[in-house]
Amino acid sequence: RDCNDMKRTMIMVVVALMPALLFGFYNTGYLHFLSQGVQPEFWASLWFGFLKVLPIIVVSYVVGLGIEFAFAQARGHEVNEGFLVTGLLIPMIMPVDIPLWMVALATAFSVIFGKEVFGGTGMNVFNPALLARAFAFFAYTPSMSGATVWIAGMTEDMKNVAANIPGYVPQVVDGFSGATALENLSTTGQMGYSAMDAFLGFIPGCIGETSTLAILLGAAILLFTGVASWRTMVSVFVGGLAMGYFFQAIGVTTYPAWYHLIIGGFAFGAVFMATDPVTSAQTNTGKYIVGLLTGALAVLIRVVNPAYPEGMMLSIL
């Protein structure tokens, strides 16, 4: 009924993802150089992260679009713009050191079994990007969790970049931990990082999920353009906060309840995943209900299940 067709909607989501993606580039390089005992420089960190993350994005798009083209050809349909967003979301919710073949396999699984078997874009019952992450997590857990997968390894191109930085030492320094804030919280009850660093995003985590500030900038774009529903978005945060305060009140947790909102994939899931126009609720009442349950269930999984510190993915699925 208006000028916002699927193409325009998808492009606006891609624009909204840019702050988190650009920060993901920078944080990848920042953490890498920090782990090497080198003071990270802005442009060197940004370039390093770009070189590391770009192949993951390319693999996601090539595999996903290739499968979508094949299905469109077989069915005699036009290729729609749905994978424009999914192809970018998949790399942003993966660890930076994930092998490329794993990204390809997870992407193929999500497109075939998450979308095409249901009839393609608009028919799927699961969020394809989250399905890709779930597949990779349960099939190849060591490559998706732990303290080593969040910090970028070296390629030859990156070694050449790093070699130009004064004081560069190619080894991980003593005392540097690659554990995420969520892993620390679930094992020790402490985040291990300052709340400001967690909010700004200077912590280990999935490529696009660490900076709550960058994600909120994306949320502002989505809300301003009317692409995403504020009802779903706000309800997820309220539900998570309420469950966090409940656990605090009964003495299960001792850390502040709002920690959950700024670490892990909570903010990213609330803004970009829970608001997915295909798989989220269509009615206003449904948006409140789904949002509250999504946030509450995510925190419930984080606190009650010690073997799985991140609950946002499972909660939305």
PDB file of C-alpha atoms in Angstrom:
ATOM      1  CA  ARG A   1       0.000   0.000   0.000  1.00  0.00           C
ATOM      2  CA  ASP A   2       3.001   2.318   0.198  1.00  0.00           C
ATOM      3  CA  CYS A   3       6.335   2.847  -1.573  1.00  0.00           C
ATOM      4  CA  ASN A   4       8.254   0.537   0.765  1.00  0.00           C
ATOM      5  CA  ASP A   5       8.623  -2.650  -1.242  1.00  0.00           C
ATOM      6  CA  MET A   6      10.821  -5.532  -0.105  1.00  0.00           C
ATOM      7  CA  LYS A   7      13.913  -4.145  -1.825  1.00  0.00           C
ATOM      8  CA  ARG A   8      13.698  -0.801  -0.033  1.00  0.00           C
ATOM      9  CA  THR A   9      12.955  -2.469   3.306  1.00  0.00           C
ATOM     10  CA  MET A  10      15.928  -4.830   3.003  1.00  0.00           C
ATOM     11  CA  ILE A  11      18.292  -2.022   2.016  1.00  0.00           C
ATOM     12  CA  MET A  12      17.232  -0.029   5.095  1.00  0.00           C
ATOM     13  CA  VAL A  13      18.052  -3.029   7.308  1.00  0.00           C
ATOM     14  CA  VAL A  14      21.485  -3.303   5.660  1.00  0.00           C
ATOM     15  CA  VAL A  15      22.068   0.409   6.327  1.00  0.00           C
ATOM     16  CA  ALA A  16      21.007  -0.100   9.967  1.00  0.00           C
ATOM     17  CA  LEU A  17      23.523  -2.969  10.268  1.00  0.00           C
ATOM     18  CA  MET A  18      26.439  -0.789   9.124  1.00  0.00           C
ATOM     19  CA  PRO A  19      27.352   0.790  12.513  1.00  0.00           C
ATOM     20  CA  ALA A  20      27.595  -2.663  14.161  1.00  0.00           C
ATOM     21  CA  LEU A  21      29.477  -4.137  11.184  1.00  0.00           C
ATOM     22  CA  LEU A  22      32.022  -1.299  10.994  1.00  0.00           C
ATOM     23  CA  PHE A  23      32.597  -1.526  14.730  1.00  0.00           C
ATOM     24  CA  GLY A  24      32.958  -5.294  14.310  1.00  0.00           C
ATOM     25  CA  PHE A  25      35.773  -4.667  11.802  1.00  0.00           C
ATOM     26  CA  TYR A  26      37.514  -2.347  14.246  1.00  0.00           C
ATOM     27  CA  ASN A  27      37.008  -4.527  17.333  1.00  0.00           C
ATOM     28  CA  THR A  28      38.393  -7.575  15.502  1.00  0.00           C
ATOM     29  CA  GLY A  29      41.672  -5.738  14.862  1.00  0.00           C
ATOM     30  CA  TYR A  30      41.631  -4.015  18.253  1.00  0.00           C
ATOM     31  CA  LEU A  31      41.390  -7.291  20.195  1.00  0.00           C
ATOM     32  CA  HIS A  32      43.921  -8.982  17.946  1.00  0.00           C
ATOM     33  CA  PHE A  33      46.609  -6.358  18.529  1.00  0.00           C
ATOM     34  CA  LEU A  34      45.727  -6.191  22.229  1.00  0.00           C
ATOM     35  CA  SER A  35      46.271  -9.951  22.450  1.00  0.00           C
ATOM     36  CA  GLN A  36      49.697  -9.462  20.858  1.00  0.00           C
ATOM     37  CA  GLY A  37      50.763  -6.869  23.423  1.00  0.00           C
ATOM     38  CA  VAL A  38      50.620  -4.017  20.894  1.00  0.00           C
ATOM     39  CA  GLN A  39      48.769  -0.742  21.468  1.00  0.00           C
ATOM     40  CA  PRO A  40      45.988  -0.933  18.853  1.00  0.00           C
ATOM     41  CA  GLU A  41      45.926   1.890  16.301  1.00  0.00           C
ATOM     42  CA  PHE A  42      42.574   2.867  14.803  1.00  0.00           C
ATOM     43  CA  TRP A  43      43.240   2.506  11.065  1.00  0.00           C
ATOM     44  CA  ALA A  44      45.449  -0.553  11.459  1.00  0.00           C
ATOM     45  CA  SER A  45      42.766  -2.237  13.595  1.00  0.00           C
ATOM     46  CA  LEU A  46      40.003  -1.326  11.137  1.00  0.00           C
ATOM     47  CA  TRP A  47      41.969  -2.607   8.124  1.00  0.00           C
ATOM     48  CA  PHE A  48      43.005  -5.790   9.902  1.00  0.00           C
ATOM     49  CA  GLY A  49      39.391  -6.502  10.892  1.00  0.00           C
ATOM     50  CA  PHE A  50      38.155  -5.749   7.367  1.00  0.00           C
ATOM     51  CA  LEU A  51      40.627  -8.252   5.881  1.00  0.00           C
ATOM     52  CA  LYS A  52      39.597 -10.884   8.418  1.00  0.00           C
ATOM     53  CA  VAL A  53      35.816 -10.471   8.196  1.00  0.00           C
ATOM     54  CA  LEU A  54      35.418  -9.813   4.446  1.00  0.00           C
ATOM     55  CA  PRO A  55      36.024 -13.471   3.400  1.00  0.00           C
ATOM     56  CA  ILE A  56      33.299 -14.618   5.828  1.00  0.00           C
ATOM     57  CA  ILE A  57      30.829 -12.148   4.269  1.00  0.00           C
ATOM     58  CA  VAL A  58      31.817 -13.183   0.730  1.00  0.00           C
ATOM     59  CA  VAL A  59      31.357 -16.900   1.498  1.00  0.00           C
ATOM     60  CA  SER A  60      27.960 -16.237   3.090  1.00  0.00           C
ATOM     61  CA  TYR A  61      26.678 -14.301   0.061  1.00  0.00           C
ATOM     62  CA  VAL A  62      28.182 -16.577  -2.601  1.00  0.00           C
ATOM     63  CA  VAL A  63      26.797 -19.783  -1.067  1.00  0.00           C
ATOM     64  CA  GLY A  64      23.427 -18.344  -0.040  1.00  0.00           C
ATOM     65  CA  LEU A  65      22.735 -16.467  -3.265  1.00  0.00           C
ATOM     66  CA  GLY A  66      23.964 -19.422  -5.338  1.00  0.00           C
ATOM     67  CA  ILE A  67      21.385 -21.692  -3.700  1.00  0.00           C
ATOM     68  CA  GLU A  68      18.631 -19.074  -3.984  1.00  0.00           C
ATOM     69  CA  PHE A  69      19.400 -18.564  -7.694  1.00  0.00           C
ATOM     70  CA  ALA A  70      19.246 -22.327  -8.247  1.00  0.00           C
ATOM     71  CA  PHE A  71      15.867 -22.658  -6.504  1.00  0.00           C
ATOM     72  CA  ALA A  72      14.454 -19.602  -8.312  1.00  0.00           C
ATOM     73  CA  GLN A  73      15.568 -21.038 -11.653  1.00  0.00           C
ATOM     74  CA  ALA A  74      14.064 -24.444 -10.886  1.00  0.00           C
ATOM     75  CA  ARG A  75      10.747 -22.919  -9.817  1.00  0.00           C
ATOM     76  CA  GLY A  76      10.622 -20.315 -12.548  1.00  0.00           C
ATOM     77  CA  HIS A  77      10.430 -17.510  -9.981  1.00  0.00           C
ATOM     78  CA  GLU A  78      12.273 -14.193  -9.735  1.00  0.00           C
ATOM     79  CA  VAL A  79      15.106 -13.994  -7.215  1.00  0.00           C
ATOM     80  CA  ASN A  80      13.874 -11.848  -4.322  1.00  0.00           C
ATOM     81  CA  GLU A  81      15.883  -9.588  -2.045  1.00  0.00           C
ATOM     82  CA  GLY A  82      15.458 -11.600   1.167  1.00  0.00           C
ATOM     83  CA  PHE A  83      19.031 -12.881   1.318  1.00  0.00           C
ATOM     84  CA  LEU A  84      20.441  -9.345   1.066  1.00  0.00           C
ATOM     85  CA  VAL A  85      19.998  -9.049   4.840  1.00  0.00           C
ATOM     86  CA  THR A  86      20.450 -12.708   5.813  1.00  0.00           C
ATOM     87  CA  GLY A  87      23.793 -12.873   3.993  1.00  0.00           C
ATOM     88  CA  LEU A  88      25.104 -10.053   6.175  1.00  0.00           C
ATOM     89  CA  LEU A  89      23.483 -11.205   9.422  1.00  0.00           C
ATOM     90  CA  ILE A  90      25.098 -14.666   9.275  1.00  0.00           C
ATOM     91  CA  PRO A  91      28.732 -13.382   9.434  1.00  0.00           C
ATOM     92  CA  MET A  92      27.826 -10.830  12.111  1.00  0.00           C
ATOM     93  CA  ILE A  93      26.615 -13.504  14.553  1.00  0.00           C
ATOM     94  CA  MET A  94      29.621 -15.800  14.037  1.00  0.00           C
ATOM     95  CA  PRO A  95      32.976 -15.858  15.872  1.00  0.00           C
ATOM     96  CA  VAL A  96      35.735 -14.163  13.891  1.00  0.00           C
ATOM     97  CA  ASP A  97      37.954 -17.256  13.725  1.00  0.00           C
ATOM     98  CA  ILE A  98      35.298 -19.637  12.366  1.00  0.00           C
ATOM     99  CA  PRO A  99      36.598 -21.689   9.385  1.00  0.00           C
ATOM    100  CA  LEU A 100      35.141 -20.540   6.050  1.00  0.00           C
ATOM    101  CA  TRP A 101      33.936 -24.035   5.081  1.00  0.00           C
ATOM    102  CA  MET A 102      31.865 -24.036   8.262  1.00  0.00           C
ATOM    103  CA  VAL A 103      30.265 -20.725   7.297  1.00  0.00           C
ATOM    104  CA  ALA A 104      29.463 -22.191   3.866  1.00  0.00           C
ATOM    105  CA  LEU A 105      27.891 -25.321   5.347  1.00  0.00           C
ATOM    106  CA  ALA A 106      25.853 -23.401   7.929  1.00  0.00           C
ATOM    107  CA  THR A 107      24.645 -20.943   5.278  1.00  0.00           C
ATOM    108  CA  ALA A 108      23.638 -23.759   2.926  1.00  0.00           C
ATOM    109  CA  PHE A 109      21.749 -25.511   5.727  1.00  0.00           C
ATOM    110  CA  SER A 110      19.880 -22.357   6.735  1.00  0.00           C
ATOM    111  CA  VAL A 111      18.857 -21.439   3.179  1.00  0.00           C
ATOM    112  CA  ILE A 112      17.747 -24.952   2.183  1.00  0.00           C
ATOM    113  CA  PHE A 113      16.147 -26.179   5.407  1.00  0.00           C
ATOM    114  CA  GLY A 114      15.275 -22.794   6.902  1.00  0.00           C
ATOM    115  CA  LYS A 115      13.707 -21.161   3.851  1.00  0.00           C
ATOM    116  CA  GLU A 116      13.429 -23.084   0.609  1.00  0.00           C
ATOM    117  CA  VAL A 117      11.715 -26.204   1.968  1.00  0.00           C
ATOM    118  CA  PHE A 118       8.965 -23.896   3.262  1.00  0.00           C
ATOM    119  CA  GLY A 119       8.608 -22.092  -0.071  1.00  0.00           C
ATOM    120  CA  GLY A 120      11.236 -19.343   0.079  1.00  0.00           C
ATOM    121  CA  THR A 121      11.293 -15.817   1.511  1.00  0.00           C
ATOM    122  CA  GLY A 122       8.135 -14.951   3.422  1.00  0.00           C
ATOM    123  CA  MET A 123       7.206 -18.584   4.060  1.00  0.00           C
ATOM    124  CA  ASN A 124       9.924 -19.582   6.542  1.00  0.00           C
ATOM    125  CA  VAL A 125       9.024 -20.363  10.151  1.00  0.00           C
ATOM    126  CA  PHE A 126      12.572 -19.867  11.511  1.00  0.00           C
ATOM    127  CA  ASN A 127      14.953 -16.935  11.187  1.00  0.00           C
ATOM    128  CA  PRO A 128      17.501 -18.223   8.610  1.00  0.00           C
ATOM    129  CA  ALA A 129      20.481 -16.362  10.091  1.00  0.00           C
ATOM    130  CA  LEU A 130      19.829 -17.772  13.569  1.00  0.00           C
ATOM    131  CA  LEU A 131      19.326 -21.210  12.082  1.00  0.00           C
ATOM    132  CA  ALA A 132      22.795 -20.969  10.502  1.00  0.00           C
ATOM    133  CA  ARG A 133      24.308 -20.101  13.876  1.00  0.00           C
ATOM    134  CA  ALA A 134      22.370 -22.858  15.644  1.00  0.00           C
ATOM    135  CA  PHE A 135      23.544 -25.403  13.072  1.00  0.00           C
ATOM    136  CA  ALA A 136      27.183 -24.333  13.458  1.00  0.00           C
ATOM    137  CA  PHE A 137      26.931 -24.247  17.250  1.00  0.00           C
ATOM    138  CA  PHE A 138      25.472 -27.711  17.729  1.00  0.00           C
ATOM    139  CA  ALA A 139      27.428 -29.379  14.911  1.00  0.00           C
ATOM    140  CA  TYR A 140      30.820 -27.756  15.594  1.00  0.00           C
ATOM    141  CA  THR A 141      30.673 -26.554  19.193  1.00  0.00           C
ATOM    142  CA  PRO A 142      34.459 -26.137  19.750  1.00  0.00           C
ATOM    143  CA  SER A 143      34.609 -23.675  16.845  1.00  0.00           C
ATOM    144  CA  MET A 144      31.686 -21.650  18.218  1.00  0.00           C
ATOM    145  CA  SER A 145      32.492 -21.344  21.913  1.00  0.00           C
ATOM    146  CA  GLY A 146      35.385 -21.171  24.358  1.00  0.00           C
ATOM    147  CA  ALA A 147      38.089 -18.560  24.887  1.00  0.00           C
ATOM    148  CA  THR A 148      40.042 -18.969  21.639  1.00  0.00           C
ATOM    149  CA  VAL A 149      37.504 -18.472  18.836  1.00  0.00           C
ATOM    150  CA  TRP A 150      36.763 -14.799  19.491  1.00  0.00           C
ATOM    151  CA  ILE A 151      40.223 -13.395  18.766  1.00  0.00           C
ATOM    152  CA  ALA A 152      41.362 -13.194  15.134  1.00  0.00           C
ATOM    153  CA  GLY A 153      44.198 -15.420  13.960  1.00  0.00           C
ATOM    154  CA  MET A 154      46.660 -14.320  11.287  1.00  0.00           C
ATOM    155  CA  THR A 155      46.641 -14.608   7.518  1.00  0.00           C
ATOM    156  CA  GLU A 156      49.611 -13.657   5.324  1.00  0.00           C
ATOM    157  CA  ASP A 157      47.938 -10.380   4.331  1.00  0.00           C
ATOM    158  CA  MET A 158      47.373  -9.534   7.959  1.00  0.00           C
ATOM    159  CA  LYS A 159      50.963 -10.379   8.888  1.00  0.00           C
ATOM    160  CA  ASN A 160      52.090  -7.847   6.287  1.00  0.00           C
ATOM    161  CA  VAL A 161      49.790  -5.218   7.792  1.00  0.00           C
ATOM    162  CA  ALA A 162      50.882  -6.010  11.332  1.00  0.00           C
ATOM    163  CA  ALA A 163      54.574  -5.990  10.405  1.00  0.00           C
ATOM    164  CA  ASN A 164      54.365  -2.230   9.778  1.00  0.00           C
ATOM    165  CA  ILE A 165      53.199  -1.518  13.314  1.00  0.00           C
ATOM    166  CA  PRO A 166      55.991  -0.518  15.717  1.00  0.00           C
ATOM    167  CA  GLY A 167      56.518  -2.932  18.583  1.00  0.00           C
ATOM    168  CA  TYR A 168      54.540  -5.762  17.016  1.00  0.00           C
ATOM    169  CA  VAL A 169      55.188  -9.132  18.673  1.00  0.00           C
ATOM    170  CA  PRO A 170      53.456 -12.160  17.020  1.00  0.00           C
ATOM    171  CA  GLN A 171      52.356 -14.003  20.167  1.00  0.00           C
ATOM    172  CA  VAL A 172      49.544 -13.860  22.686  1.00  0.00           C
ATOM    173  CA  VAL A 173      50.665 -11.994  25.802  1.00  0.00           C
ATOM    174  CA  ASP A 174      50.355 -13.498  29.280  1.00  0.00           C
ATOM    175  CA  GLY A 175      47.247 -12.485  31.172  1.00  0.00           C
ATOM    176  CA  PHE A 176      45.136 -11.809  28.078  1.00  0.00           C
ATOM    177  CA  SER A 177      41.819 -13.638  28.160  1.00  0.00           C
ATOM    178  CA  GLY A 178      39.648 -14.239  25.137  1.00  0.00           C
ATOM    179  CA  ALA A 179      36.679 -15.340  27.227  1.00  0.00           C
ATOM    180  CA  THR A 180      33.469 -13.429  26.614  1.00  0.00           C
ATOM    181  CA  ALA A 181      31.694 -11.421  29.297  1.00  0.00           C
ATOM    182  CA  LEU A 182      28.877 -13.991  29.255  1.00  0.00           C
ATOM    183  CA  GLU A 183      31.268 -16.892  29.836  1.00  0.00           C
ATOM    184  CA  ASN A 184      32.841 -15.030  32.755  1.00  0.00           C
ATOM    185  CA  LEU A 185      29.413 -14.186  34.162  1.00  0.00           C
ATOM    186  CA  SER A 186      28.195 -17.794  34.026  1.00  0.00           C
ATOM    187  CA  THR A 187      31.350 -19.235  35.618  1.00  0.00           C
ATOM    188  CA  THR A 188      32.470 -16.566  38.120  1.00  0.00           C
ATOM    189  CA  GLY A 189      29.503 -14.229  38.542  1.00  0.00           C
ATOM    190  CA  GLN A 190      31.689 -11.348  37.332  1.00  0.00           C
ATOM    191  CA  MET A 191      31.761  -9.858  33.841  1.00  0.00           C
ATOM    192  CA  GLY A 192      35.549  -9.479  33.724  1.00  0.00           C
ATOM    193  CA  TYR A 193      35.165  -6.202  31.800  1.00  0.00           C
ATOM    194  CA  SER A 194      33.910  -2.749  32.727  1.00  0.00           C
ATOM    195  CA  ALA A 195      30.259  -1.979  31.994  1.00  0.00           C
ATOM    196  CA  MET A 196      31.377   0.882  29.725  1.00  0.00           C
ATOM    197  CA  ASP A 197      33.633  -1.405  27.668  1.00  0.00           C
ATOM    198  CA  ALA A 198      30.749  -3.877  27.356  1.00  0.00           C
ATOM    199  CA  PHE A 199      28.337  -1.135  26.256  1.00  0.00           C
ATOM    200  CA  LEU A 200      30.779   0.355  23.740  1.00  0.00           C
ATOM    201  CA  GLY A 201      31.841  -3.111  22.541  1.00  0.00           C
ATOM    202  CA  PHE A 202      35.550  -3.451  23.341  1.00  0.00           C
ATOM    203  CA  ILE A 203      35.090  -7.061  24.449  1.00  0.00           C
ATOM    204  CA  PRO A 204      35.360 -10.504  22.793  1.00  0.00           C
ATOM    205  CA  GLY A 205      32.211 -11.805  21.117  1.00  0.00           C
ATOM    206  CA  CYS A 206      30.565 -12.412  17.759  1.00  0.00           C
ATOM    207  CA  ILE A 207      31.630  -9.997  15.032  1.00  0.00           C
ATOM    208  CA  GLY A 208      28.606  -7.709  15.045  1.00  0.00           C
ATOM    209  CA  GLU A 209      27.187  -8.301  18.523  1.00  0.00           C
ATOM    210  CA  THR A 210      29.642  -6.666  20.932  1.00  0.00           C
ATOM    211  CA  SER A 211      28.759  -2.953  20.670  1.00  0.00           C
ATOM    212  CA  THR A 212      25.389  -2.163  22.221  1.00  0.00           C
ATOM    213  CA  LEU A 213      25.889   1.482  21.226  1.00  0.00           C
ATOM    214  CA  ALA A 214      26.332   0.619  17.523  1.00  0.00           C
ATOM    215  CA  ILE A 215      23.315  -1.708  17.696  1.00  0.00           C
ATOM    216  CA  LEU A 216      21.187   1.070  19.236  1.00  0.00           C
ATOM    217  CA  LEU A 217      22.204   3.374  16.374  1.00  0.00           C
ATOM    218  CA  GLY A 218      20.915   0.683  14.016  1.00  0.00           C
ATOM    219  CA  ALA A 219      17.729   0.422  16.092  1.00  0.00           C
ATOM    220  CA  ALA A 220      17.184   4.183  15.718  1.00  0.00           C
ATOM    221  CA  ILE A 221      17.452   3.837  11.913  1.00  0.00           C
ATOM    222  CA  LEU A 222      14.990   0.919  11.855  1.00  0.00           C
ATOM    223  CA  LEU A 223      12.482   2.749  14.041  1.00  0.00           C
ATOM    224  CA  PHE A 224      12.824   6.077  12.217  1.00  0.00           C
ATOM    225  CA  THR A 225      12.168   4.419   8.861  1.00  0.00           C
ATOM    226  CA  GLY A 226       9.337   2.284  10.254  1.00  0.00           C
ATOM    227  CA  VAL A 227      10.985  -0.971   9.175  1.00  0.00           C
ATOM    228  CA  ALA A 228      10.968  -2.590  12.626  1.00  0.00           C
ATOM    229  CA  SER A 229       8.393  -2.552  15.419  1.00  0.00           C
ATOM    230  CA  TRP A 230       9.241  -0.673  18.612  1.00  0.00           C
ATOM    231  CA  ARG A 231       6.729  -2.884  20.445  1.00  0.00           C
ATOM    232  CA  THR A 232       8.777  -6.032  19.835  1.00  0.00           C
ATOM    233  CA  MET A 233      12.092  -4.300  20.436  1.00  0.00           C
ATOM    234  CA  VAL A 234      11.164  -2.634  23.738  1.00  0.00           C
ATOM    235  CA  SER A 235       9.326  -5.723  25.003  1.00  0.00           C
ATOM    236  CA  VAL A 236      12.437  -7.898  24.560  1.00  0.00           C
ATOM    237  CA  PHE A 237      14.481  -5.531  26.747  1.00  0.00           C
ATOM    238  CA  VAL A 238      11.690  -5.264  29.345  1.00  0.00           C
ATOM    239  CA  GLY A 239      11.262  -9.052  29.467  1.00  0.00           C
ATOM    240  CA  GLY A 240      15.003  -9.633  29.868  1.00  0.00           C
ATOM    241  CA  LEU A 241      15.303  -6.975  32.570  1.00  0.00           C
ATOM    242  CA  ALA A 242      12.301  -8.337  34.473  1.00  0.00           C
ATOM    243  CA  MET A 243      13.690 -11.884  34.462  1.00  0.00           C
ATOM    244  CA  GLY A 244      17.119 -10.561  35.488  1.00  0.00           C
ATOM    245  CA  TYR A 245      15.642  -8.683  38.453  1.00  0.00           C
ATOM    246  CA  PHE A 246      13.590 -11.756  39.409  1.00  0.00           C
ATOM    247  CA  PHE A 247      16.734 -13.904  39.658  1.00  0.00           C
ATOM    248  CA  GLN A 248      18.452 -11.119  41.589  1.00  0.00           C
ATOM    249  CA  ALA A 249      15.513 -10.823  44.009  1.00  0.00           C
ATOM    250  CA  ILE A 250      15.487 -14.541  44.855  1.00  0.00           C
ATOM    251  CA  GLY A 251      19.263 -14.592  45.298  1.00  0.00           C
ATOM    252  CA  VAL A 252      20.190 -16.761  42.293  1.00  0.00           C
ATOM    253  CA  THR A 253      22.396 -14.013  40.820  1.00  0.00           C
ATOM    254  CA  THR A 254      24.361 -11.266  42.541  1.00  0.00           C
ATOM    255  CA  TYR A 255      25.370  -9.114  39.557  1.00  0.00           C
ATOM    256  CA  PRO A 256      23.155  -6.259  38.251  1.00  0.00           C
ATOM    257  CA  ALA A 257      20.251  -7.471  36.104  1.00  0.00           C
ATOM    258  CA  TRP A 258      20.974  -4.926  33.350  1.00  0.00           C
ATOM    259  CA  TYR A 259      24.302  -6.635  32.594  1.00  0.00           C
ATOM    260  CA  HIS A 260      22.323  -9.061  30.432  1.00  0.00           C
ATOM    261  CA  LEU A 261      21.224  -6.264  28.115  1.00  0.00           C
ATOM    262  CA  ILE A 262      24.739  -5.116  27.168  1.00  0.00           C
ATOM    263  CA  ILE A 263      26.585  -8.423  26.747  1.00  0.00           C
ATOM    264  CA  GLY A 264      26.290 -11.363  24.404  1.00  0.00           C
ATOM    265  CA  GLY A 265      23.764 -11.286  21.592  1.00  0.00           C
ATOM    266  CA  PHE A 266      20.901  -9.799  23.615  1.00  0.00           C
ATOM    267  CA  ALA A 267      20.784  -6.324  22.073  1.00  0.00           C
ATOM    268  CA  PHE A 268      21.555  -7.593  18.559  1.00  0.00           C
ATOM    269  CA  GLY A 269      18.837 -10.226  18.846  1.00  0.00           C
ATOM    270  CA  ALA A 270      16.292  -7.730  20.173  1.00  0.00           C
ATOM    271  CA  VAL A 271      16.920  -5.206  17.389  1.00  0.00           C
ATOM    272  CA  PHE A 272      17.640  -7.311  14.288  1.00  0.00           C
ATOM    273  CA  MET A 273      16.374 -10.846  14.956  1.00  0.00           C
ATOM    274  CA  ALA A 274      13.236 -10.632  17.094  1.00  0.00           C
ATOM    275  CA  THR A 275      11.853  -7.948  14.746  1.00  0.00           C
ATOM    276  CA  ASP A 276      12.267 -10.089  11.606  1.00  0.00           C
ATOM    277  CA  PRO A 277       9.123  -9.253   9.562  1.00  0.00           C
ATOM    278  CA  VAL A 278       8.562 -12.878   8.496  1.00  0.00           C
ATOM    279  CA  THR A 279       9.015 -14.840  11.719  1.00  0.00           C
ATOM    280  CA  SER A 280       7.931 -12.307  14.367  1.00  0.00           C
ATOM    281  CA  ALA A 281       4.355 -11.626  15.481  1.00  0.00           C
ATOM    282  CA  GLN A 282       2.026  -9.711  13.133  1.00  0.00           C
ATOM    283  CA  THR A 283      -0.485  -8.253  15.621  1.00  0.00           C
ATOM    284  CA  ASN A 284       0.383  -5.506  18.125  1.00  0.00           C
ATOM    285  CA  THR A 285      -0.653  -7.654  21.094  1.00  0.00           C
ATOM    286  CA  GLY A 286       1.409 -10.544  19.723  1.00  0.00           C
ATOM    287  CA  LYS A 287       4.463  -8.305  19.439  1.00  0.00           C
ATOM    288  CA  TYR A 288       4.282  -7.463  23.157  1.00  0.00           C
ATOM    289  CA  ILE A 289       3.827 -11.115  24.123  1.00  0.00           C
ATOM    290  CA  VAL A 290       6.576 -12.482  21.863  1.00  0.00           C
ATOM    291  CA  GLY A 291       8.961  -9.685  22.907  1.00  0.00           C
ATOM    292  CA  LEU A 292       8.449 -10.227  26.643  1.00  0.00           C
ATOM    293  CA  LEU A 293       8.784 -14.005  26.340  1.00  0.00           C
ATOM    294  CA  THR A 294      11.874 -13.744  24.126  1.00  0.00           C
ATOM    295  CA  GLY A 295      13.740 -11.493  26.574  1.00  0.00           C
ATOM    296  CA  ALA A 296      12.665 -13.476  29.634  1.00  0.00           C
ATOM    297  CA  LEU A 297      13.523 -16.858  28.099  1.00  0.00           C
ATOM    298  CA  ALA A 298      16.944 -15.633  26.964  1.00  0.00           C
ATOM    299  CA  VAL A 299      17.914 -14.617  30.508  1.00  0.00           C
ATOM    300  CA  LEU A 300      16.349 -17.805  31.929  1.00  0.00           C
ATOM    301  CA  ILE A 301      18.560 -19.964  29.663  1.00  0.00           C
ATOM    302  CA  ARG A 302      21.646 -17.891  30.509  1.00  0.00           C
ATOM    303  CA  VAL A 303      21.187 -18.193  34.260  1.00  0.00           C
ATOM    304  CA  VAL A 304      19.725 -21.692  34.685  1.00  0.00           C
ATOM    305  CA  ASN A 305      21.768 -23.585  32.076  1.00  0.00           C
ATOM    306  CA  PRO A 306      25.467 -23.292  33.013  1.00  0.00           C
ATOM    307  CA  ALA A 307      26.600 -25.274  29.945  1.00  0.00           C
ATOM    308  CA  TYR A 308      25.172 -22.691  27.557  1.00  0.00           C
ATOM    309  CA  PRO A 309      25.913 -19.091  28.576  1.00  0.00           C
ATOM    310  CA  GLU A 310      24.150 -17.459  25.567  1.00  0.00           C
ATOM    311  CA  GLY A 311      20.369 -17.831  25.448  1.00  0.00           C
ATOM    312  CA  MET A 312      19.237 -15.290  22.864  1.00  0.00           C
ATOM    313  CA  MET A 313      19.578 -17.537  19.822  1.00  0.00           C
ATOM    314  CA  LEU A 314      17.542 -20.397  21.299  1.00  0.00           C
ATOM    315  CA  SER A 315      15.023 -17.995  22.796  1.00  0.00           C
ATOM    316  CA  ILE A 316      14.170 -16.378  19.436  1.00  0.00           C
ATOM    317  CA  LEU A 317      14.129 -19.702  17.586  1.00  0.00           C
TER     318      LEU A 317
END
